[in-house]
PDB file of C-alpha atoms in Angstrom:
ATOM      1  CA  UNK A   1     123.708  55.467 152.965  1.00 61.00           C
ATOM      2  CA  UNK A   2     120.067  55.281 153.033  1.00 64.00           C
ATOM      3  CA  UNK A   3     117.715  57.629 154.456  1.00 62.00           C
ATOM      4  CA  UNK A   4     115.559  56.713 157.364  1.00 62.00           C
ATOM      5  CA  UNK A   5     112.307  56.808 156.866  1.00 62.00           C
ATOM      6  CA  UNK A   6     111.771  59.422 159.650  1.00 58.00           C
ATOM      7  CA  UNK A   7     113.864  62.079 157.426  1.00 58.00           C
ATOM      8  CA  UNK A   8     112.366  61.115 154.294  1.00 54.00           C
ATOM      9  CA  UNK A   9     108.718  61.773 155.113  1.00 59.00           C
ATOM     10  CA  UNK A  10     107.191  64.999 154.072  1.00 59.00           C
ATOM     11  CA  UNK A  11     105.795  67.435 156.802  1.00 60.00           C
ATOM     12  CA  UNK A  12     102.165  67.332 157.280  1.00 59.00           C
ATOM     13  CA  UNK A  13     100.421  70.370 155.159  1.00 60.00           C
ATOM     14  CA  UNK A  14      99.516  73.682 157.580  1.00 58.00           C
ATOM     15  CA  UNK A  15      96.082  73.671 158.034  1.00 56.00           C
ATOM     16  CA  UNK A  16      94.225  75.858 155.061  1.00 55.00           C
ATOM     17  CA  UNK A  17      90.453  77.486 154.462  1.00 58.00           C
ATOM     18  CA  UNK A  18      88.671  74.961 151.900  1.00 58.00           C
ATOM     19  CA  UNK A  19      90.005  76.116 148.386  1.00 57.00           C
ATOM     20  CA  UNK A  20      92.399  78.830 149.215  1.00 68.00           C
ATOM     21  CA  UNK A  21      95.719  76.549 148.513  1.00 74.00           C
ATOM     22  CA  UNK A  22      94.810  75.911 145.161  1.00 76.00           C
ATOM     23  CA  UNK A  23      93.713  79.873 144.560  1.00 78.00           C
ATOM     24  CA  UNK A  24      97.071  80.726 145.742  1.00 85.00           C
ATOM     25  CA  UNK A  25      98.754  78.940 143.593  1.00 87.00           C
ATOM     26  CA  UNK A  26      96.827  80.313 140.405  1.00 88.00           C
ATOM     27  CA  UNK A  27      97.432  83.856 141.621  1.00 91.00           C
ATOM     28  CA  UNK A  28     101.065  83.949 140.335  1.00 91.00           C
ATOM     29  CA  UNK A  29      99.748  82.964 136.551  1.00 92.00           C
ATOM     30  CA  UNK A  30      96.650  85.373 136.906  1.00 92.00           C
ATOM     31  CA  UNK A  31      98.946  88.008 138.229  1.00 94.00           C
ATOM     32  CA  UNK A  32     101.165  87.214 134.847  1.00 94.00           C
ATOM     33  CA  UNK A  33      98.146  87.083 132.388  1.00 93.00           C
ATOM     34  CA  UNK A  34      97.523  90.895 133.522  1.00 93.00           C
ATOM     35  CA  UNK A  35     100.789  92.561 133.440  1.00 95.00           C
ATOM     36  CA  UNK A  36     100.846  91.132 129.914  1.00 94.00           C
ATOM     37  CA  UNK A  37      98.028  92.463 128.702  1.00 93.00           C
ATOM     38  CA  UNK A  38      98.703  95.718 130.255  1.00 92.00           C
ATOM     39  CA  UNK A  39     102.382  95.983 128.642  1.00 95.00           C
ATOM     40  CA  UNK A  40     101.732  94.272 125.115  1.00 94.00           C
ATOM     41  CA  UNK A  41      97.818  93.557 124.256  1.00 94.00           C
ATOM     42  CA  UNK A  42      96.449  96.563 125.240  1.00 94.00           C
ATOM     43  CA  UNK A  43      99.079  99.046 123.357  1.00 95.00           C
ATOM     44  CA  UNK A  44      98.945  97.097 119.977  1.00 95.00           C
ATOM     45  CA  UNK A  45      95.090  96.855 120.465  1.00 95.00           C
ATOM     46  CA  UNK A  46      95.284 100.671 120.297  1.00 96.00           C
ATOM     47  CA  UNK A  47      97.993 100.970 117.744  1.00 95.00           C
ATOM     48  CA  UNK A  48      95.491  98.843 115.383  1.00 95.00           C
ATOM     49  CA  UNK A  49      92.786 100.951 116.208  1.00 96.00           C
ATOM     50  CA  UNK A  50      94.710 104.009 115.130  1.00 96.00           C
ATOM     51  CA  UNK A  51      95.659 102.746 112.458  1.00 95.00           C
ATOM     52  CA  UNK A  52      92.293 101.574 110.929  1.00 96.00           C
ATOM     53  CA  UNK A  53      91.149 105.042 111.821  1.00 96.00           C
ATOM     54  CA  UNK A  54      93.950 106.445 109.590  1.00 95.00           C
ATOM     55  CA  UNK A  55      93.215 104.561 106.761  1.00 95.00           C
ATOM     56  CA  UNK A  56      89.486 104.834 106.847  1.00 94.00           C
ATOM     57  CA  UNK A  57      90.085 108.839 106.835  1.00 94.00           C
ATOM     58  CA  UNK A  58      92.433 108.987 103.557  1.00 94.00           C
ATOM     59  CA  UNK A  59      91.260 111.108 100.997  1.00 95.00           C
ATOM     60  CA  UNK A  60      92.496 112.227  97.558  1.00 95.00           C
ATOM     61  CA  UNK A  61      95.737 114.645  97.776  1.00 93.00           C
ATOM     62  CA  UNK A  62      97.152 113.257 101.038  1.00 94.00           C
ATOM     63  CA  UNK A  63     100.677 112.613 100.920  1.00 96.00           C
ATOM     64  CA  UNK A  64     101.378 109.303 102.365  1.00 96.00           C
ATOM     65  CA  UNK A  65     104.172 106.330 103.154  1.00 96.00           C
ATOM     66  CA  UNK A  66     103.437 102.739 102.013  1.00 95.00           C
ATOM     67  CA  UNK A  67     104.569 100.000 103.149  1.00 93.00           C
ATOM     68  CA  UNK A  68     107.877  99.409 100.761  1.00 89.00           C
ATOM     69  CA  UNK A  69     108.776 103.137 101.500  1.00 92.00           C
ATOM     70  CA  UNK A  70     107.864 104.652  98.461  1.00 95.00           C
ATOM     71  CA  UNK A  71     106.241 108.287  99.445  1.00 95.00           C
ATOM     72  CA  UNK A  72     103.671 109.825  97.179  1.00 95.00           C
ATOM     73  CA  UNK A  73     100.006 111.507  96.744  1.00 96.00           C
ATOM     74  CA  UNK A  74      97.119 109.489  96.784  1.00 96.00           C
ATOM     75  CA  UNK A  75      95.271 110.058  93.323  1.00 95.00           C
ATOM     76  CA  UNK A  76      92.535 107.799  93.273  1.00 95.00           C
ATOM     77  CA  UNK A  77      90.191 106.227  96.409  1.00 95.00           C
ATOM     78  CA  UNK A  78      88.904 102.481  96.368  1.00 93.00           C
ATOM     79  CA  UNK A  79      87.132 100.365  98.658  1.00 92.00           C
ATOM     80  CA  UNK A  80      90.392  98.140  99.164  1.00 94.00           C
ATOM     81  CA  UNK A  81      93.150  99.849  97.030  1.00 96.00           C
ATOM     82  CA  UNK A  82      94.201 103.008  96.697  1.00 96.00           C
ATOM     83  CA  UNK A  83      96.029 104.597  93.663  1.00 97.00           C
ATOM     84  CA  UNK A  84      99.555 106.443  94.633  1.00 96.00           C
ATOM     85  CA  UNK A  85     101.312 108.733  92.250  1.00 95.00           C
ATOM     86  CA  UNK A  86     104.612 108.321  93.147  1.00 94.00           C
ATOM     87  CA  UNK A  87     105.888 110.440  90.188  1.00 94.00           C
ATOM     88  CA  UNK A  88     104.249 112.733  87.218  1.00 93.00           C
ATOM     89  CA  UNK A  89     102.421 110.273  85.586  1.00 92.00           C
ATOM     90  CA  UNK A  90     103.646 107.019  87.552  1.00 96.00           C
ATOM     91  CA  UNK A  91     100.961 105.338  89.732  1.00 95.00           C
ATOM     92  CA  UNK A  92     101.161 102.610  92.014  1.00 95.00           C
ATOM     93  CA  UNK A  93      97.795 100.723  93.169  1.00 96.00           C
ATOM     94  CA  UNK A  94      98.227  99.637  96.741  1.00 96.00           C
ATOM     95  CA  UNK A  95      96.162  97.896  99.192  1.00 96.00           C
ATOM     96  CA  UNK A  96      94.415 100.336 101.916  1.00 94.00           C
ATOM     97  CA  UNK A  97      96.343  98.685 104.548  1.00 93.00           C
ATOM     98  CA  UNK A  98      99.810  99.111 103.252  1.00 95.00           C
ATOM     99  CA  UNK A  99      99.731 103.018 104.115  1.00 96.00           C
ATOM    100  CA  UNK A 100     101.771 103.271 106.669  1.00 95.00           C
ATOM    101  CA  UNK A 101     101.420 107.037 107.728  1.00 95.00           C
ATOM    102  CA  UNK A 102     100.299 110.344 106.589  1.00 95.00           C
ATOM    103  CA  UNK A 103     102.442 112.820 105.832  1.00 94.00           C
ATOM    104  CA  UNK A 104     101.993 116.843 106.365  1.00 93.00           C
ATOM    105  CA  UNK A 105     101.058 118.850 103.413  1.00 91.00           C
ATOM    106  CA  UNK A 106     104.165 120.014 101.262  1.00 88.00           C
ATOM    107  CA  UNK A 107     106.472 116.908 102.302  1.00 84.00           C
ATOM    108  CA  UNK A 108     106.431 115.165  98.618  1.00 81.00           C
ATOM    109  CA  UNK A 109     107.751 117.886  96.420  1.00 77.00           C
TER     110      UNK A 109
END
């Protein structure tokens, strides 16, 4: 019913160079973080950099899409806010960060 002590004893560890066993146990973890960086973190940072460059390059008269899906032309620019004209005489004041995309000229009629 019980396992004899000879079978229950663990096998003696193989002779390894000092410290190599600990390093090899962390290798899959390090490899996972490297893959995570190149698949998720780096592309997200690239998108953020492109969005910031697009927001910094906004100019009066640009046609844009804002976060709510509203299309309009930029009427006024401020440091933190943008006035977007969505119809004749109707302007929305939104934060610069809410501009999602700059459209080609002539998209908004």
